[in-house]
Amino acid sequence: MGTENKDVAEKRDSAVGKVKGPGGKVFKRSTSMYLNVVAPHKPIRPSIVEEDEEDIMPDGSKFTLYGDDDYVPSERIQGLLNSVTDIKHRAHKVFSEMDVLKKRGEDFEWREVARWVKYEEKMEEGGERWSKPHVASLSMHHLVETRRQLMDGVMHLDTEAYSISQVVEKFLDEWIKLGQLDPLLRQHVRTLLLKHHRHGAEKGEKKKGKGDMNRTASTNSFSQLTHVSSQVSLNHNLSHTSLESLDSDLAGNYTKKQNERILRKIPKGAEVANIMIGAVDELPSALCGFMRLNDGRCLGDISEVNLPTRFVFLLVGPPKFIADYMESGRCLGTMMVDDIFREVAYKCRNKDDLVAGIDEFLEQVTVLPPGEWDPKIRIEPPDAVPNQQFRKTPSSADFFEGDMVPVLGGEDDEDEGHADPDLTLSCRPFLGLIRDIRRKVPFYMSDFKDAIHIQCIASFIYIFLATLTPNVTFGGMLGKSTNQYMGVMECIFAAAVTGIAFALFAGQPLNILGSTGPMLVLEKIIYDICKDQEWDFLPFRAWIGIWTAGFLLLIVMWDLSALVKYITRFTEESFACLIALIFIYEAFVKLAEIGSEEAPVELHPSGNFTPRVCHCTLPDTITTMAPMHDSLNHTLGASLNHTLGNMTTTMASVMNNTMDMSTHGMEHENMTHLSKEECTAMFGTWHCVGPVPDAFMFSIILYFGTFGIAIFCVTFKTFPCFPTFVRQIISDFGVLIAIVLMVVVDYLLGLPTPKLTVPEEFKPTRSDRGWFINPVSEKNPWWLALAAGLPAIIGTILIFMDQQITAVIVNRKENLLKKGKGYHLDLFVLCILVAAHSLLGLPWYVAATVSAIAHIQSLRKESESTAPGDKPAFLGVREQRVTALLVGILSGLAVLITNVLKVIPMPVLYGVFFYMGFSALKGMQFIDRLLLFFMPSKYQPDYPYLRHVRLWRVHIFTFVQILCLVALWVVKSIKSISIGFPLLVVFTGVVRKILDCVFSQYELKYLDDLLPNSKKDKVKDSEKNEKSEPAFKNINGNGLDKHNIVGSDEKKHAFYISNESHDYDNAYKRKGEGIRNNAFDTKL
């Protein structure tokens, strides 16, 4: 440009609608700001374009970009943010405060009317209450007006100033130099700008000083400020305030009460942006100034909080425009807390950079139609806001993982499944186990340090009570299935051993091991086989356990746990939903059993009360117990001591009576003269007949009361009442609070509700067995040790599937775990535990899905709500080993605290079961999709998969999953075929593979996780979807399509990325031109 003839250049500029501005700069005639109209998505972030010599004007000045066709604000901002990296201009968090000049009595003061930490807060009527934080509703007109004011106003960057007086003096000097302020008004404007600042926290205190006045006027609301005269006349008496008192802030001699509450909400290291808006009668036009101090300084009493001020914005002018000035102040205050504009404000080198920051902010603004929205409505802060990092990154391709072609403006690609890079089959033995150990060792000490939190105490008590009840219940059922070879005490002992060992050495200690229904079925089948063949049950079971441990060791050796990468959300949620529904179903079944057995209800009573009678039902033939009598007497006679003396005498007496009766050939079934303890000692069944008044109905109250209080307390943290700390404590201890309240109510009323029964002595359930099981038995043939390998295969499949599916659920990316996974290490520890339990005669425990989910949910971490209105964000889970370790230890010590446990009503624990199953269902995508069947389309939530997958295809996917769930339930419920349950779980993975033939990979990406061998087809499937419809079209000024579809041979725009070549870098480095549309080229 510098080499062309001056007249020719002027004619050329005139022809294209350009005029010269101040300093010879060229502007477009028809516009005062940049507009880039792009449809249908917002522009992406291309790279900065190097300046060339054509940007230099003949007079040596830099050619302004405003109004230039090639001006792309995002490019300029990217270049600024990526080039200015010195520590001095490093961006901090900003607290914005807006003060307005107001009359107070006979004097004037600056009164705080709005503030921003993250969201806007306004001072309500009366001046003593801040509004609820809300999203600022800004007018596009006032955003453009703020841009114009900054362009025409004074700007000082990196200025040395130590007081508000020095700041004001610099502004006054520049305004007079530019001819914007009459020198005669200098002292008058200076006096007004240095008036005292009163903030919301001061509540009308007097300011002590030489020039103080009796300020008695009430504070007006923010909405009334535009109707109250705040202008100042030059003839007003200002002699009360001396210049010496105004400059006293140089020495820090100001008195201001700090607002400690808002100070705690401001992030550490934040600086202040002070916005001052005022109206003065004598000013013919607005005076605007923006200053960035060289370093943050405390400038006296101008800030509500004692934080350094970094930015000062002054805007004063005629009173008739005060409403517009205040809206401009709101615009700037809102922009100063925007992540990108805030960084621009810290790093801008000149006025052009700052205005480009406003233009970039305007590109991201969403406009609400005036006829469809009331600007007076305060928008609630959202639960989550999108990450703004993409706005300052040269290439958005960095944010897309894998080989998928990104859909511009769409949602970020989700992490594809739970596949770990280390989950690969290896030819090197134990390679996966070695990697797991190396991954977990650095975090081992922190696994104990991270447990130092009150939340872990609540989690430990909750999980202990939630697992003790299933252990007792499972032990009772297991005792009936195995003729008491393994009962309640064995289950409690197994919970202690597995809990301690797994918590100390496992790769994922958040897993909770427990009993499962399929394992109970397997134990019963093994016992029935031994009973029919007259084999010793426990020795044969020990061989099965040894074989199972060997198979699990082979799985660990060859890294076969890598197969869990084929377990997608489809299988996970089907299995987890089944277990959760079982918990809920069993909770109601157990409650119903109270009304039929423990505390039966007499329906339609005739008026005569039937007394309750209890009796003991013994085995059909008593003579079968003669051998046991001799063994029992021999054992008791050898170990008689002061601890078991009374029990021995009672049991021996009962057995002698039994033998006397058997000698006479009597067959007894119902014995009414025996106590419950004597009946249990004789392996009988205790029965009671007759109603218990009020007990069952009160049990229902306890059941639903526990569930309701637990739900209320856990969700109490979202309530607006009470401080955050109190709500968080109530939420963490919610389940414990529910249990304690219901136990107290039950104790006070004293109704005979069934209570938790725990063995009081640490000994095997059967007296004729010990704690160590010898695998060699005289009753069992030698080949039985080899034949045990067949049922061990079923046991291995069952243990592997139960353990690893639960581990996958715990390790899902939604839980934000940071300490890595340990599938191989978990299975190795479980392998050792299976072998140990087999030799100790204890039940085999695996990962319990519902208990593990409850453990995860009880340890969820959320961010403290720093900024007012900011919703707490989920930060992950408190990963540690202590809670599971304490649960294991206390489970083993349960026999020592029976006096405490026996006061807990069973309906209360059944209510905890109900809560655990209910909470496990929350957040499942399967449950969300299931509810869509019953929702009209207009009421359906905005789920991501509904944006990308047709609704009827979503229903088909859900229906298939329902069929799998029903099949799992049926197989589990029918005892004759329930042993095939683990095989059916594997078959759900086969069903998921078949769905690849029905649904595209694009659809499955949103409905489920992609299978590893399907990801290679992801790009092709995406390209097919992308080519089905053009995404962008160029439309000329008259609105007609000239068939200039992006993707043809025409010149590609900066935001376009080719589908044929994934050359992101070249696409983003092309100089962006936007879309030219004369229809939108209007003057704002």
PDB file of C-alpha atoms in Angstrom, residues 1 4-21 24-30 57-58 63 67-68:
ATOM      1  CA  MET A   1       0.000   0.000   0.000  1.00  0.00           C
ATOM      2  CA  GLU A   4       0.770   3.243  -4.442  1.00  0.00           C
ATOM      3  CA  ASN A   5      -0.263   6.712  -5.402  1.00  0.00           C
ATOM      4  CA  LYS A   6      -2.111   8.490  -2.591  1.00  0.00           C
ATOM      5  CA  ASP A   7      -5.007   9.669  -4.781  1.00  0.00           C
ATOM      6  CA  VAL A   8      -5.464   6.230  -6.291  1.00  0.00           C
ATOM      7  CA  ALA A   9      -5.606   4.720  -2.832  1.00  0.00           C
ATOM      8  CA  GLU A  10      -8.213   7.252  -1.709  1.00  0.00           C
ATOM      9  CA  LYS A  11     -10.403   6.545  -4.755  1.00  0.00           C
ATOM     10  CA  ARG A  12     -10.095   2.829  -4.153  1.00  0.00           C
ATOM     11  CA  ASP A  13     -11.111   3.200  -0.515  1.00  0.00           C
ATOM     12  CA  SER A  14     -14.051   5.379  -1.481  1.00  0.00           C
ATOM     13  CA  ALA A  15     -15.188   2.831  -4.049  1.00  0.00           C
ATOM     14  CA  VAL A  16     -15.298   0.049  -1.509  1.00  0.00           C
ATOM     15  CA  GLY A  17     -17.065   2.195   1.080  1.00  0.00           C
ATOM     16  CA  LYS A  18     -14.089   3.152   3.247  1.00  0.00           C
ATOM     17  CA  VAL A  19     -13.292   6.438   4.935  1.00  0.00           C
ATOM     18  CA  LYS A  20     -10.304   7.714   6.816  1.00  0.00           C
ATOM     19  CA  GLY A  21     -10.543   8.078  10.547  1.00  0.00           C
ATOM     20  CA  GLY A  24      -5.277   8.427   8.802  1.00  0.00           C
ATOM     21  CA  LYS A  25      -6.760   5.087   9.717  1.00  0.00           C
ATOM     22  CA  VAL A  26      -9.253   3.533   7.323  1.00  0.00           C
ATOM     23  CA  PHE A  27     -12.717   2.404   8.400  1.00  0.00           C
ATOM     24  CA  LYS A  28     -15.617   0.906   6.502  1.00  0.00           C
ATOM     25  CA  ARG A  29     -18.297   3.479   5.864  1.00  0.00           C
ATOM     26  CA  SER A  30     -21.242   1.195   6.640  1.00  0.00           C
ATOM     27  CA  MET A  57       0.177   3.154   6.249  1.00  0.00           C
ATOM     28  CA  PRO A  58       2.139   5.720   4.199  1.00  0.00           C
ATOM     29  CA  PHE A  63      -3.399  -0.027   9.458  1.00  0.00           C
ATOM     30  CA  GLY A  67     -13.894  -2.824   9.265  1.00  0.00           C
ATOM     31  CA  ASP A  68     -11.375  -4.748   7.190  1.00  0.00           C
TER      32      ASP A  68
END
